[in-house]
Amino acid sequence: MNRTSTREWLRRLVAFDTTSRHSNLAMIETIRDALAAHGIASELTYAPAGNKANLFATLPAQDGATQGGIVLSGHTDVVPVDGQDWRSDPFALTERDGRLYGRGTADMKGFIAASLALVPHFLSLERRKSLHLAFSYDEEVGCLGAPVMLEALRRRGVRAEGCVVGEPTGMRVVVAHKGMNLYRCRVHGKAAHSSLTPHGCNAVEYAARLICRIRDLADQLRSEGPYDEAFDVPFTTMGTNLIAGGIAVNTIPDSCEFSYEFRNLPGLSPDDIQDRIDACIQTELLPRMRQEYDAARVEIDALPVVVPSLETAEHEAITRLARALTGDNAISKVSYGTEAGQFQNAGIPAVICGPGHIEQAHRADEFIDIAQLDACEGFLRKLADSLVDRP
């Protein structure tokens, strides 16, 4: 298939407003029907509310085998365009100066479009191994969809030898990313009139103490490591990004809620980091609070936005294959999260390699260079060709 077919698929995909707050079913069902026209069955796994779905489809090997093989993975949801100043309709593919503009062109409907456009080519090859397509929901809000799909595959006994997650990397091979862990903390004190400070327990102030301790831990990780210089930010980061508390300027607040996250290097246990925060609460914060109010408490909930880190070994077949096909032998690691770590945890080694650049994602006038789509097509053709027995 030529570039026009990929562009046509990209035009169709961009036209679906699959912002994470909306359903992706129209896009998923369009893909399902297109694959069915080629005789390919799809398995859909749904979000709990039933308004979103993952799609998993297998292109069997020449002998009909469906196990093993390689997964081509992409997410169908996109980030909002609210408040962004676009020069053209974000949900209508627009070409300017060798670039294709639209929400999701880089992140990551370009990869999905190229994968779908090449399905007829994939089917024409006498492949000794299967190819799988895995398209998920809600990656942008915490990689929530992929685990549902992977659990369904586990129950069915579906196995794959490797996975290529087509996030925008400029077609470089990325072998590692940090984990993302998000927590919500509620600090409960005692309300009182602000003129009677000793009668209350100020939840906002004690939340601030804990936030400062989290910042102290972040500073320690920055100054002491561990480090991995292959990352653009070579240490584990932590931060508090949301906070709410208090009802009036003359009332001691009895509650304060904030959310914090940390992005851990591969090999650094998220549980160990959280244990240090819990220890601070139990040994420092609560004893002081309960001197003022014996029923004071602190609650911490781990939110479902848990993105495991990725570190794919150089000896893995998928790493060696991706390097051979791209000619990229540099060790590239990124600080943002993807679904690749979830595939790895499910026993499917994964690398990240896709068209476009992360700097072009999530912004107004998101775009992908047409040359990047060409490079992606070339990579996918060679990947499929590598599964063919040669005389």
Coordinates of C-alpha atoms in Angstrom, one line a residue:
M1 CA 0.0 0.0 0.0
N2 CA 1.2 3.6 -0.6
R3 CA 1.4 6.6 1.5
T4 CA -2.1 7.8 0.4
S5 CA -3.7 4.8 2.1
T6 CA -2.0 5.6 5.4
R7 CA -3.0 9.2 5.0
E8 CA -6.6 8.2 4.3
W9 CA -6.6 6.0 7.4
L10 CA -5.1 8.9 9.4
R11 CA -7.8 11.2 8.1
R12 CA -10.5 8.8 9.2
L13 CA -8.9 8.3 12.7
V14 CA -8.3 12.0 13.4
A15 CA -12.0 12.7 12.6
F16 CA -13.0 10.7 15.6
D17 CA -13.0 12.8 18.7
T18 CA -11.6 10.2 21.0
T19 CA -10.6 12.7 23.8
S20 CA -10.3 10.5 26.9
R21 CA -13.5 11.9 28.4
H22 CA -15.5 10.6 25.3
S23 CA -16.2 7.2 24.0
N24 CA -13.9 5.6 21.5
L25 CA -16.4 3.0 20.3
A26 CA -17.1 4.6 16.9
M27 CA -13.3 4.4 16.1
I28 CA -12.9 0.9 17.5
E29 CA -15.9 -0.4 15.6
T30 CA -14.7 1.2 12.4
I31 CA -11.4 -0.6 12.8
R32 CA -13.1 -3.9 13.7
D33 CA -15.3 -3.7 10.6
A34 CA -12.3 -2.9 8.3
L35 CA -10.4 -5.9 9.6
A36 CA -13.5 -8.1 9.3
A37 CA -13.6 -7.1 5.6
H38 CA -10.1 -8.8 5.4
G39 CA -11.4 -11.9 7.2
I40 CA -9.7 -10.9 10.5
A41 CA -11.7 -11.3 13.7
S42 CA -11.3 -8.9 16.5
E43 CA -11.8 -9.3 20.3
L44 CA -13.2 -6.2 22.0
T45 CA -12.7 -5.8 25.8
Y46 CA -14.8 -3.1 27.4
A47 CA -14.3 -0.5 30.1
P48 CA -16.5 -1.0 33.2
A49 CA -19.0 1.6 32.0
G50 CA -19.2 -0.1 28.6
N51 CA -18.6 3.2 26.7
K52 CA -15.0 2.4 25.6
A53 CA -13.2 -0.7 24.3
N54 CA -9.9 -2.2 23.5
L55 CA -9.4 -4.1 20.2
F56 CA -7.1 -7.1 19.8
A57 CA -6.8 -8.8 16.4
T58 CA -4.5 -11.5 15.2
L59 CA -3.3 -12.0 11.6
P60 CA -2.4 -15.7 11.7
A61 CA 0.8 -17.2 10.3
Q62 CA 0.7 -18.9 7.0
D63 CA 0.1 -22.3 8.7
G64 CA -2.8 -20.8 10.8
A65 CA -0.8 -20.4 14.0
T66 CA -2.0 -17.6 16.2
Q67 CA 0.4 -17.9 19.1
G68 CA 3.7 -16.2 19.4
G69 CA 4.5 -13.4 16.9
I70 CA 4.7 -9.7 17.4
V71 CA 2.2 -7.2 18.7
L72 CA 1.8 -3.7 17.2
S73 CA 0.3 -1.6 20.0
G74 CA -1.3 1.8 20.0
H75 CA -3.8 3.8 22.1
T76 CA -6.9 5.3 20.6
D77 CA -7.5 8.2 23.0
V78 CA -6.2 11.7 22.7
V79 CA -5.8 14.7 25.0
P80 CA -8.2 17.6 25.0
V81 CA -7.9 20.6 22.7
D82 CA -9.7 22.9 25.2
G83 CA -8.2 26.4 25.4
Q84 CA -5.7 25.7 22.7
D85 CA -5.3 28.1 19.7
W86 CA -5.4 25.9 16.6
R87 CA -4.9 27.3 13.1
S88 CA -7.1 24.5 11.7
D89 CA -9.8 22.2 12.9
P90 CA -8.0 19.7 15.2
F91 CA -10.4 16.9 14.1
A92 CA -9.9 17.4 10.4
L93 CA -6.5 16.3 8.9
T94 CA -4.8 19.3 7.3
E95 CA -1.6 19.3 5.3
R96 CA 0.8 22.2 5.4
D97 CA 4.4 22.2 4.3
G98 CA 5.0 18.5 4.4
R99 CA 3.2 18.1 7.7
L100 CA -0.1 16.6 8.6
Y101 CA -1.9 18.5 11.4
G102 CA -4.6 17.2 13.7
R103 CA -5.2 16.0 17.2
G104 CA -3.5 12.6 17.6
T105 CA -1.5 12.7 14.4
A106 CA 1.7 12.2 16.4
D107 CA 0.3 10.7 19.6
M108 CA -0.5 8.2 18.3
K109 CA -2.9 7.7 15.4
G110 CA -0.1 8.0 12.9
F111 CA 1.2 4.6 14.0
I112 CA -2.2 3.1 14.1
A113 CA -3.0 4.4 10.6
A114 CA 0.2 2.9 9.1
S115 CA -0.5 -0.4 10.8
L116 CA -4.0 -0.6 9.4
A117 CA -3.0 0.6 5.9
L118 CA -0.4 -2.2 5.7
V119 CA -2.8 -5.0 6.7
P120 CA -3.3 -6.2 3.1
H121 CA 0.5 -6.3 2.7
F122 CA 0.9 -8.2 5.9
L123 CA -1.7 -10.8 4.7
S124 CA 0.0 -11.2 1.4
L125 CA 3.2 -12.5 3.0
E126 CA 3.9 -16.1 3.8
R127 CA 4.7 -15.4 7.4
R128 CA 6.0 -18.1 9.7
K129 CA 4.7 -16.1 12.7
S130 CA 1.6 -14.2 13.5
L131 CA 1.1 -10.5 13.8
H132 CA -1.2 -8.9 16.4
L133 CA -2.9 -5.5 16.5
A134 CA -3.6 -4.1 20.0
F135 CA -5.5 -0.8 20.3
S136 CA -6.4 0.4 23.7
Y137 CA -8.5 3.0 25.5
D138 CA -7.6 5.6 28.2
E139 CA -3.8 5.5 27.9
E140 CA -3.7 9.3 28.3
V141 CA -5.5 9.2 31.7
G142 CA -3.3 6.5 33.3
C143 CA -3.0 3.5 31.0
L144 CA -6.3 2.1 32.2
G145 CA -7.3 0.1 29.1
A146 CA -4.3 -2.0 28.4
P147 CA -4.5 -4.0 31.6
V148 CA -8.1 -5.0 30.8
M149 CA -7.0 -6.3 27.4
L150 CA -3.9 -8.1 28.7
E151 CA -5.9 -9.8 31.4
A152 CA -8.3 -11.1 28.7
L153 CA -5.4 -12.4 26.7
R154 CA -4.0 -14.1 29.8
R155 CA -7.3 -15.9 30.4
R156 CA -7.4 -17.0 26.8
G157 CA -3.8 -18.2 26.9
V158 CA -2.7 -15.9 24.1
R159 CA 1.1 -15.5 24.0
A160 CA 3.3 -13.2 22.0
E161 CA 7.1 -13.0 21.7
G162 CA 7.4 -9.2 21.6
C163 CA 5.6 -5.9 21.3
V164 CA 6.3 -2.6 19.5
V165 CA 4.5 0.3 21.1
G166 CA 4.2 3.0 18.5
E167 CA 4.4 6.1 20.7
P168 CA 6.2 9.0 18.9
T169 CA 10.0 8.5 19.2
G170 CA 11.1 9.8 15.8
M171 CA 11.4 6.1 14.8
R172 CA 14.2 5.7 17.4
V173 CA 14.2 2.5 19.5
V174 CA 13.4 3.4 23.1
V175 CA 14.1 0.6 25.6
A176 CA 13.2 2.1 28.9
H177 CA 10.9 4.6 30.6
K178 CA 10.1 5.6 34.1
G179 CA 7.1 4.4 36.2
M180 CA 4.3 6.7 37.2
N181 CA 2.6 6.4 40.5
L182 CA -0.2 8.7 41.7
Y183 CA -1.6 9.0 45.3
R184 CA -4.3 11.0 47.0
C185 CA -3.7 12.1 50.6
R186 CA -6.5 13.3 52.9
V187 CA -5.4 15.0 56.2
H188 CA -8.1 15.2 58.9
G189 CA -7.8 17.7 61.7
K190 CA -10.3 19.6 63.8
A191 CA -12.2 22.8 62.9
A192 CA -12.3 25.8 65.2
H193 CA -12.7 29.6 65.0
S194 CA -9.4 31.0 63.9
S195 CA -9.2 33.2 67.1
L196 CA -9.2 29.9 69.1
T197 CA -6.2 28.3 67.4
P198 CA -5.3 26.0 70.3
H199 CA -8.8 24.5 70.1
G200 CA -8.3 23.2 66.6
C201 CA -5.9 21.1 64.5
N202 CA -5.1 22.8 61.2
A203 CA -5.3 20.2 58.5
V204 CA -3.9 22.6 55.8
E205 CA -0.8 23.3 57.9
Y206 CA -0.1 19.6 58.6
A207 CA -0.7 18.8 54.9
A208 CA 1.9 21.4 54.1
R209 CA 4.4 19.8 56.5
L210 CA 3.9 16.5 54.7
I211 CA 4.2 18.1 51.3
C212 CA 7.5 19.6 52.4
R213 CA 8.7 16.2 53.5
I214 CA 7.8 14.8 50.1
R215 CA 9.8 17.6 48.5
D216 CA 12.7 16.8 50.9
L217 CA 12.6 13.2 49.6
A218 CA 12.5 14.4 46.0
D219 CA 15.6 16.6 46.7
Q220 CA 17.4 13.7 48.3
L221 CA 16.7 11.5 45.3
R222 CA 18.0 14.3 43.0
S223 CA 21.2 14.8 45.0
E224 CA 21.9 11.2 46.0
G225 CA 20.4 9.1 43.2
P226 CA 20.3 6.4 42.0
Y227 CA 20.9 7.8 38.6
D228 CA 20.6 6.6 35.0
E229 CA 22.2 9.1 32.7
A230 CA 20.5 7.6 29.6
F231 CA 17.3 9.4 30.8
D232 CA 16.8 13.1 30.1
V233 CA 16.0 13.5 33.8
P234 CA 18.4 10.9 35.2
F235 CA 16.8 10.5 38.7
T236 CA 13.4 9.6 40.2
T237 CA 11.2 12.7 40.5
M238 CA 8.4 13.5 42.9
G239 CA 5.9 16.4 43.1
T240 CA 2.6 17.6 44.6
N241 CA 0.5 19.0 41.9
L242 CA -3.1 19.4 43.3
I243 CA -4.3 20.7 46.7
A244 CA -7.6 21.8 48.3
G245 CA -8.5 22.7 51.8
G246 CA -10.3 25.1 54.1
I247 CA -13.7 26.8 53.9
A248 CA -13.1 30.4 55.2
V249 CA -10.3 32.7 56.2
N250 CA -11.5 32.8 59.8
T251 CA -12.0 29.0 60.2
I252 CA -9.3 26.5 61.1
P253 CA -9.6 23.8 58.4
D254 CA -10.5 20.3 59.5
S255 CA -9.5 18.7 56.2
C256 CA -7.1 19.1 53.4
E257 CA -6.6 16.9 50.3
F258 CA -3.7 16.8 47.9
S259 CA -2.4 14.6 45.2
Y260 CA 1.3 13.7 44.6
E261 CA 3.1 11.6 42.1
F262 CA 6.5 10.1 41.6
R263 CA 8.2 8.8 38.5
N264 CA 10.6 6.1 39.4
L265 CA 13.6 4.8 37.5
P266 CA 13.4 1.2 36.5
G267 CA 14.8 -1.0 39.2
L268 CA 13.7 1.4 42.0
S269 CA 10.7 0.0 43.8
P270 CA 7.7 2.3 44.0
D271 CA 6.7 0.5 47.2
D272 CA 10.0 1.4 48.9
I273 CA 9.4 5.1 48.0
Q274 CA 5.9 5.1 49.4
D275 CA 7.0 3.3 52.5
R276 CA 9.3 6.2 53.3
I277 CA 6.3 8.6 53.0
D278 CA 4.2 6.3 55.2
A279 CA 7.0 6.2 57.8
C280 CA 7.1 10.0 57.9
I281 CA 3.3 10.1 58.6
Q282 CA 3.4 7.5 61.3
T283 CA 6.6 8.7 63.2
E284 CA 6.5 12.5 62.6
L285 CA 3.2 13.9 61.4
L286 CA 0.5 11.9 63.3
P287 CA 2.2 12.2 66.8
R288 CA 2.3 16.0 66.5
M289 CA -1.3 16.2 65.2
R290 CA -2.6 14.0 68.0
Q291 CA -1.1 16.2 70.6
E292 CA -3.7 18.7 69.4
Y293 CA -6.5 16.4 68.5
D294 CA -6.4 12.7 69.4
A295 CA -8.7 11.7 66.5
A296 CA -6.5 13.2 63.9
R297 CA -5.8 10.9 60.9
V298 CA -4.1 10.8 57.5
E299 CA -5.5 8.7 54.7
I300 CA -3.6 7.8 51.5
D301 CA -5.1 6.1 48.5
A302 CA -3.1 4.8 45.6
L303 CA -5.0 6.0 42.5
P304 CA -5.5 3.6 39.5
V305 CA -3.0 5.7 37.5
V306 CA -0.2 3.2 37.9
V307 CA 2.2 3.0 35.0
P308 CA 4.9 0.5 35.6
S309 CA 8.4 1.3 34.4
L310 CA 10.0 -0.4 31.4
E311 CA 13.5 -1.7 30.9
T312 CA 13.9 -4.1 28.0
A313 CA 17.1 -6.0 27.9
E314 CA 19.4 -5.7 24.9
H315 CA 19.4 -9.5 24.5
E316 CA 15.6 -9.7 24.0
A317 CA 14.6 -10.7 20.5
I318 CA 12.3 -7.7 20.1
T319 CA 15.1 -5.3 21.0
R320 CA 17.5 -6.9 18.5
L321 CA 14.9 -7.0 15.8
A322 CA 13.9 -3.3 16.2
R323 CA 17.6 -2.3 16.2
A324 CA 18.3 -4.3 13.1
L325 CA 15.3 -2.9 11.2
T326 CA 16.0 0.8 12.2
G327 CA 19.7 0.8 12.3
D328 CA 19.4 2.6 15.7
N329 CA 21.8 1.2 18.2
A330 CA 21.8 4.1 20.7
I331 CA 20.5 3.5 24.2
S332 CA 17.4 5.7 24.4
K333 CA 15.3 6.1 27.5
V334 CA 12.4 8.5 28.3
S335 CA 10.8 10.0 31.4
Y336 CA 7.2 9.8 30.2
G337 CA 5.2 6.6 30.6
T338 CA 3.6 4.2 28.1
E339 CA 1.8 0.9 28.0
A340 CA 5.1 -0.9 27.2
G341 CA 5.7 -1.6 30.9
Q342 CA 2.3 -3.3 31.2
F343 CA 3.1 -5.5 28.3
Q344 CA 6.5 -6.4 29.8
N345 CA 4.8 -7.2 33.2
A346 CA 2.5 -9.5 31.3
G347 CA 5.4 -11.4 29.9
I348 CA 5.7 -9.8 26.5
P349 CA 9.0 -7.9 26.0
A350 CA 8.4 -4.5 24.5
V351 CA 10.1 -1.6 22.9
I352 CA 8.8 1.8 21.9
C353 CA 9.3 2.9 18.3
G354 CA 6.9 5.1 16.4
P355 CA 6.6 8.1 14.0
G356 CA 6.6 11.7 15.1
H357 CA 8.1 13.4 18.2
I358 CA 6.8 13.7 21.7
E359 CA 7.5 17.5 21.5
Q360 CA 4.7 17.7 18.9
A361 CA 2.1 15.9 21.0
H362 CA -0.5 17.4 23.3
R363 CA 0.0 20.9 21.9
A364 CA -2.0 23.2 19.7
D365 CA -1.4 22.4 16.0
E366 CA -0.1 18.9 16.8
F367 CA 1.5 17.5 13.6
I368 CA 3.4 14.6 12.1
D369 CA 5.9 15.0 9.3
I370 CA 4.9 13.0 6.2
A371 CA 8.5 11.7 6.1
Q372 CA 7.9 10.2 9.6
L373 CA 4.9 8.3 8.3
D374 CA 7.0 7.0 5.4
A375 CA 9.7 5.8 7.8
C376 CA 7.1 4.1 9.9
E377 CA 5.7 2.3 6.9
G378 CA 9.1 1.2 5.9
F379 CA 9.8 -0.1 9.4
L380 CA 6.5 -2.1 9.5
R381 CA 7.1 -3.6 6.1
K382 CA 10.5 -4.8 7.1
L383 CA 9.2 -6.1 10.4
A384 CA 6.6 -8.2 8.6
D385 CA 9.2 -9.3 6.0
S386 CA 11.4 -10.5 8.9
L387 CA 8.6 -13.0 9.8
V388 CA 8.8 -14.6 6.4
D389 CA 10.8 -17.8 5.8
R390 CA 13.4 -17.1 3.1
P391 CA 14.8 -19.8 0.9

